[in-house]
Amino acid sequence: MRSELFSAENLEKESHQPGMRLQNSKMLKIELNGEAMARTGSMVAYQGQVQFQALGSGGLGKFLKQKLTGEGVPLMKLSGRGDVFLAENAADVHLIDLEPGDALSINGSNVLAFDSTLNYDIKMVQGAGMMSNAGLFNCVFSGHGRIAVTTKGTPVVLNVDAPTYVDPQAAICWSANLQTGYHRAEQLGIGTLLGRRTGEAFTMTFAGQGFVVVQPSEEPPAGFAAGAQQQSSGSSGLLNQIFD
């Protein structure tokens, strides 16, 4: 049988080392020898002796935070020995290696899989304006290990060495040590009162030393963020205490 489908670039990528690697730009391969964590429903194929265990958000504390915020990662634990292939709606997949002392703040909907050696929690995004459409919560990963994230399209990685402004719906992840806030980008005036809008009412601000990953797609707000405009400053203070 002959076909371009069977070309070398489409054949399974082999390696002698266990762990995560890209099968191609839109598919992740985990050569499993132990445990790994993955987004529920992301498995597209597997070979070998692999067990799948649903974990919800990864513990009671994270489950409660996810229910309150709409943020988090619906997880399954992969265990055993074999090859597991993961994907998420043909989105582009990227690998990030975290070293001890690193911390990454990431939108939970962009997490595909991560090593079980990593820790994560749901944290409030500091400086998040209650009038913005952006998410107020993110997943923060730390520890030593590899994480696979997804983007819609090829992203740009901005080095934050000057004040940086990003559409909050396009920001995928950033260095957790960065200072965040929100800035009104659209100028108020008679045009605004007449209903003329730029579509860029607010931008997210980043300051400090680190990076921001920006995708060429703007995701609509979801979960808690969709109702953020309904919240009062008093409830914001309470949430800050819960998510410190």
Short mmCIF file of C-alpha atoms in Angstrom, two decimals:
data_model
loop_
_atom_site.label_atom_id
_atom_site.label_comp_id
_atom_site.label_asym_id
_atom_site.label_seq_id
_atom_site.Cartn_x
_atom_site.Cartn_y
_atom_site.Cartn_z
CA MET A 1 0.00 0.00 0.00
CA ARG A 2 1.37 3.44 -0.93
CA SER A 3 0.36 6.91 0.19
CA GLU A 4 1.91 10.19 1.32
CA LEU A 5 0.00 9.51 4.53
CA PHE A 6 2.68 6.94 5.40
CA SER A 7 5.58 9.38 5.02
CA ALA A 8 8.17 9.54 7.81
CA GLU A 9 6.79 12.80 9.21
CA ASN A 10 3.48 11.08 10.05
CA LEU A 11 4.98 7.97 11.64
CA GLU A 12 5.10 7.61 15.41
CA LYS A 13 8.11 9.38 16.93
CA GLU A 14 10.25 6.91 18.90
CA SER A 15 12.49 7.67 21.88
CA HIS A 16 14.40 5.71 24.49
CA GLN A 17 13.56 8.20 27.27
CA PRO A 18 10.16 8.27 29.04
CA GLY A 19 8.25 11.52 29.27
CA MET A 20 6.46 14.10 27.12
CA ARG A 21 7.44 15.07 23.60
CA LEU A 22 5.69 16.43 20.54
CA GLN A 23 4.42 13.88 18.05
CA ASN A 24 3.66 16.86 15.81
CA SER A 25 2.62 20.47 16.29
CA LYS A 26 -0.91 19.49 17.33
CA MET A 27 -0.38 16.21 19.16
CA LEU A 28 1.45 15.30 22.34
CA LYS A 29 3.01 11.90 22.99
CA ILE A 30 3.69 10.71 26.53
CA GLU A 31 5.97 7.70 26.80
CA LEU A 32 4.55 6.64 30.13
CA ASN A 33 6.52 4.76 32.75
CA GLY A 34 4.76 5.65 35.99
CA GLU A 35 2.29 8.57 36.24
CA ALA A 36 1.32 11.76 34.44
CA MET A 37 -1.61 14.17 34.60
CA ALA A 38 -3.73 15.11 31.57
CA ARG A 39 -6.85 17.06 30.70
CA THR A 40 -9.96 14.88 30.89
CA GLY A 41 -11.01 13.67 27.45
CA SER A 42 -7.77 14.67 25.70
CA MET A 43 -6.61 11.11 24.90
CA VAL A 44 -6.86 10.28 21.19
CA ALA A 45 -4.93 6.96 21.21
CA TYR A 46 -2.73 4.79 23.43
CA GLN A 47 -0.67 1.62 23.30
CA GLY A 48 0.39 -0.59 26.17
CA GLN A 49 -0.92 -1.10 29.69
CA VAL A 50 -2.32 2.28 30.72
CA GLN A 51 -4.98 3.10 33.31
CA PHE A 52 -7.06 6.29 33.36
CA GLN A 53 -8.44 7.68 36.63
CA ALA A 54 -10.67 10.75 36.82
CA LEU A 55 -9.48 13.25 39.43
CA GLY A 56 -11.86 16.17 38.96
CA SER A 57 -9.85 19.32 39.67
CA GLY A 58 -7.14 17.49 41.61
CA GLY A 59 -8.33 17.54 45.21
CA LEU A 60 -11.18 18.90 47.36
CA GLY A 61 -9.63 22.35 47.76
CA LYS A 62 -9.14 22.79 44.02
CA PHE A 63 -12.61 21.36 43.37
CA LEU A 64 -14.21 24.02 45.58
CA LYS A 65 -12.13 26.77 43.98
CA GLN A 66 -13.04 25.54 40.51
CA LYS A 67 -16.75 25.56 41.35
CA LEU A 68 -16.48 29.10 42.71
CA THR A 69 -14.32 30.57 39.96
CA GLY A 70 -14.97 28.50 36.84
CA GLU A 71 -11.19 28.14 36.59
CA GLY A 72 -9.14 24.98 36.96
CA VAL A 73 -8.17 21.87 35.03
CA PRO A 74 -10.48 18.83 34.83
CA LEU A 75 -7.87 16.12 35.32
CA MET A 76 -7.30 12.45 34.76
CA LYS A 77 -4.31 10.52 36.04
CA LEU A 78 -2.46 8.31 33.59
CA SER A 79 -0.61 5.40 35.12
CA GLY A 80 1.16 2.33 33.83
CA ARG A 81 3.53 1.71 30.98
CA GLY A 82 2.89 2.59 27.35
CA ASP A 83 2.46 5.41 24.83
CA VAL A 84 -0.39 7.90 25.20
CA PHE A 85 -1.32 10.47 22.54
CA LEU A 86 -3.16 13.64 23.57
CA ALA A 87 -4.72 16.53 21.64
CA GLU A 88 -7.30 19.28 22.16
CA ASN A 89 -9.42 20.32 19.15
CA ALA A 90 -6.37 20.44 16.84
CA ALA A 91 -4.84 23.30 18.87
CA ASP A 92 -1.09 23.86 18.69
CA VAL A 93 0.83 22.14 21.51
CA HIS A 94 3.91 23.60 23.21
CA LEU A 95 6.18 22.17 25.92
CA ILE A 96 7.53 24.19 28.84
CA ASP A 97 10.12 22.87 31.31
CA LEU A 98 9.87 24.27 34.83
CA GLU A 99 12.93 24.31 37.06
CA PRO A 100 12.98 24.59 40.88
CA GLY A 101 12.02 28.15 41.74
CA ASP A 102 10.03 28.71 38.53
CA ALA A 103 6.31 29.48 38.63
CA LEU A 104 3.95 29.77 35.67
CA SER A 105 0.51 31.40 35.71
CA ILE A 106 -1.68 29.89 32.99
CA ASN A 107 -5.27 29.85 31.86
CA GLY A 108 -6.61 26.46 32.92
CA SER A 109 -8.31 25.90 29.56
CA ASN A 110 -4.85 25.91 27.91
CA VAL A 111 -3.39 23.12 30.05
CA LEU A 112 -3.14 19.82 28.17
CA ALA A 113 -0.90 17.69 30.42
CA PHE A 114 1.85 17.95 33.01
CA ASP A 115 4.26 15.82 34.99
CA SER A 116 2.91 14.56 38.32
CA THR A 117 5.98 16.14 39.97
CA LEU A 118 4.52 19.62 39.40
CA ASN A 119 2.25 21.40 41.87
CA TYR A 120 -0.60 23.69 40.90
CA ASP A 121 -3.21 25.84 42.57
CA ILE A 122 -5.93 28.29 41.55
CA LYS A 123 -4.91 31.87 42.34
CA MET A 124 -6.55 35.25 41.96
CA VAL A 125 -4.91 37.44 39.31
CA GLN A 126 -3.65 40.45 41.23
CA GLY A 127 -4.91 43.80 40.04
CA ALA A 128 -7.80 42.27 38.09
CA GLY A 129 -10.39 45.01 37.54
CA MET A 130 -13.95 44.06 38.36
CA MET A 131 -15.15 45.93 35.24
CA SER A 132 -13.04 43.96 32.79
CA ASN A 133 -14.09 40.92 30.77
CA ALA A 134 -10.86 39.08 31.62
CA GLY A 135 -10.60 36.07 33.84
CA LEU A 136 -9.90 36.89 37.47
CA PHE A 137 -8.30 33.54 38.25
CA ASN A 138 -5.49 31.45 36.82
CA CYS A 139 -3.75 28.16 37.55
CA VAL A 140 -0.25 28.63 38.96
CA PHE A 141 2.22 25.78 38.40
CA SER A 142 5.49 25.36 40.27
CA GLY A 143 8.10 22.71 40.97
CA HIS A 144 10.27 20.68 38.63
CA GLY A 145 8.82 19.06 35.53
CA ARG A 146 7.29 19.56 32.09
CA ILE A 147 3.91 20.99 31.15
CA ALA A 148 2.15 20.94 27.77
CA VAL A 149 0.05 23.98 26.89
CA THR A 150 -2.15 24.69 23.89
CA THR A 151 -2.66 27.79 21.77
CA LYS A 152 -4.95 28.62 18.88
CA GLY A 153 -2.37 29.50 16.26
CA THR A 154 1.32 30.29 16.55
CA PRO A 155 1.91 32.50 19.62
CA VAL A 156 4.36 35.29 20.30
CA VAL A 157 6.45 35.27 23.48
CA LEU A 158 6.93 38.82 24.76
CA ASN A 159 9.91 39.58 26.97
CA VAL A 160 8.62 41.90 29.70
CA ASP A 161 11.48 44.36 30.15
CA ALA A 162 9.16 47.40 29.77
CA PRO A 163 5.47 47.95 30.61
CA THR A 164 3.57 45.46 28.45
CA TYR A 165 -0.11 45.52 27.47
CA VAL A 166 -1.99 42.45 26.24
CA ASP A 167 -5.59 41.72 25.33
CA PRO A 168 -6.69 39.68 28.37
CA GLN A 169 -8.46 37.15 26.16
CA ALA A 170 -5.27 36.47 24.18
CA ALA A 171 -2.89 36.09 27.15
CA ILE A 172 -2.21 32.36 27.58
CA CYS A 173 0.40 32.27 30.34
CA TRP A 174 3.07 34.37 31.99
CA SER A 175 5.80 34.33 34.60
CA ALA A 176 3.98 34.17 37.92
CA ASN A 177 6.33 36.74 39.48
CA LEU A 178 5.14 39.49 37.11
CA GLN A 179 3.01 42.32 38.48
CA THR A 180 -0.39 42.37 36.78
CA GLY A 181 -3.12 44.96 36.44
CA TYR A 182 -5.67 46.36 34.01
CA HIS A 183 -5.55 49.49 31.89
CA ARG A 184 -8.33 51.26 30.02
CA ALA A 185 -7.18 51.35 26.42
CA GLU A 186 -10.25 52.93 24.86
CA GLN A 187 -10.56 56.68 25.37
CA LEU A 188 -13.92 57.90 26.65
CA GLY A 189 -15.60 60.60 24.57
CA ILE A 190 -18.63 61.57 22.58
CA GLY A 191 -17.99 58.69 20.18
CA THR A 192 -18.13 56.19 23.05
CA LEU A 193 -21.41 57.67 24.24
CA LEU A 194 -22.81 57.27 20.73
CA GLY A 195 -21.93 53.58 20.78
CA ARG A 196 -18.71 53.74 18.78
CA ARG A 197 -16.33 51.15 20.18
CA THR A 198 -12.84 50.03 19.27
CA GLY A 199 -13.31 46.57 20.78
CA GLU A 200 -10.25 47.22 22.96
CA ALA A 201 -11.83 48.65 26.12
CA PHE A 202 -9.31 47.09 28.52
CA THR A 203 -5.85 45.62 28.28
CA MET A 204 -3.97 43.58 30.83
CA THR A 205 -0.73 45.14 32.06
CA PHE A 206 2.48 43.33 32.99
CA ALA A 207 5.52 44.75 34.73
CA GLY A 208 8.71 43.27 36.17
CA GLN A 209 11.04 40.70 34.67
CA GLY A 210 9.64 37.70 32.82
CA PHE A 211 7.60 36.72 29.76
CA VAL A 212 4.03 36.62 28.47
CA VAL A 213 2.75 34.15 25.87
CA VAL A 214 0.11 35.67 23.55
CA GLN A 215 -1.95 33.66 21.06
CA PRO A 216 -3.40 35.07 17.81
CA SER A 217 -6.95 34.39 18.98
CA GLU A 218 -9.23 36.08 21.49
CA GLU A 219 -11.18 33.67 23.66
CA PRO A 220 -14.50 34.92 25.12
CA PRO A 221 -14.66 35.17 28.92
CA ALA A 222 -16.12 32.16 30.72
CA GLY A 223 -16.81 30.82 34.18
CA PHE A 224 -16.59 33.32 36.99
CA ALA A 225 -15.22 36.00 34.66
CA ALA A 226 -18.48 36.20 32.74
CA GLY A 227 -20.15 37.44 35.89
CA ALA A 228 -17.31 39.56 37.14
CA GLN A 229 -19.11 42.82 36.38
CA GLN A 230 -21.79 41.80 38.84
CA GLN A 231 -19.36 41.60 41.78
CA SER A 232 -18.82 44.37 44.31
CA SER A 233 -15.52 45.56 45.74
CA GLY A 234 -16.48 43.93 49.04
CA SER A 235 -16.76 40.50 47.45
CA SER A 236 -13.43 41.12 45.77
CA GLY A 237 -11.80 41.54 49.16
CA LEU A 238 -13.31 38.31 50.39
CA LEU A 239 -12.11 36.41 47.34
CA ASN A 240 -8.63 37.83 47.83
CA GLN A 241 -8.59 36.27 51.30
CA ILE A 242 -9.76 32.89 49.97
CA PHE A 243 -7.23 32.76 47.13
CA ASP A 244 -4.14 34.22 48.85
#
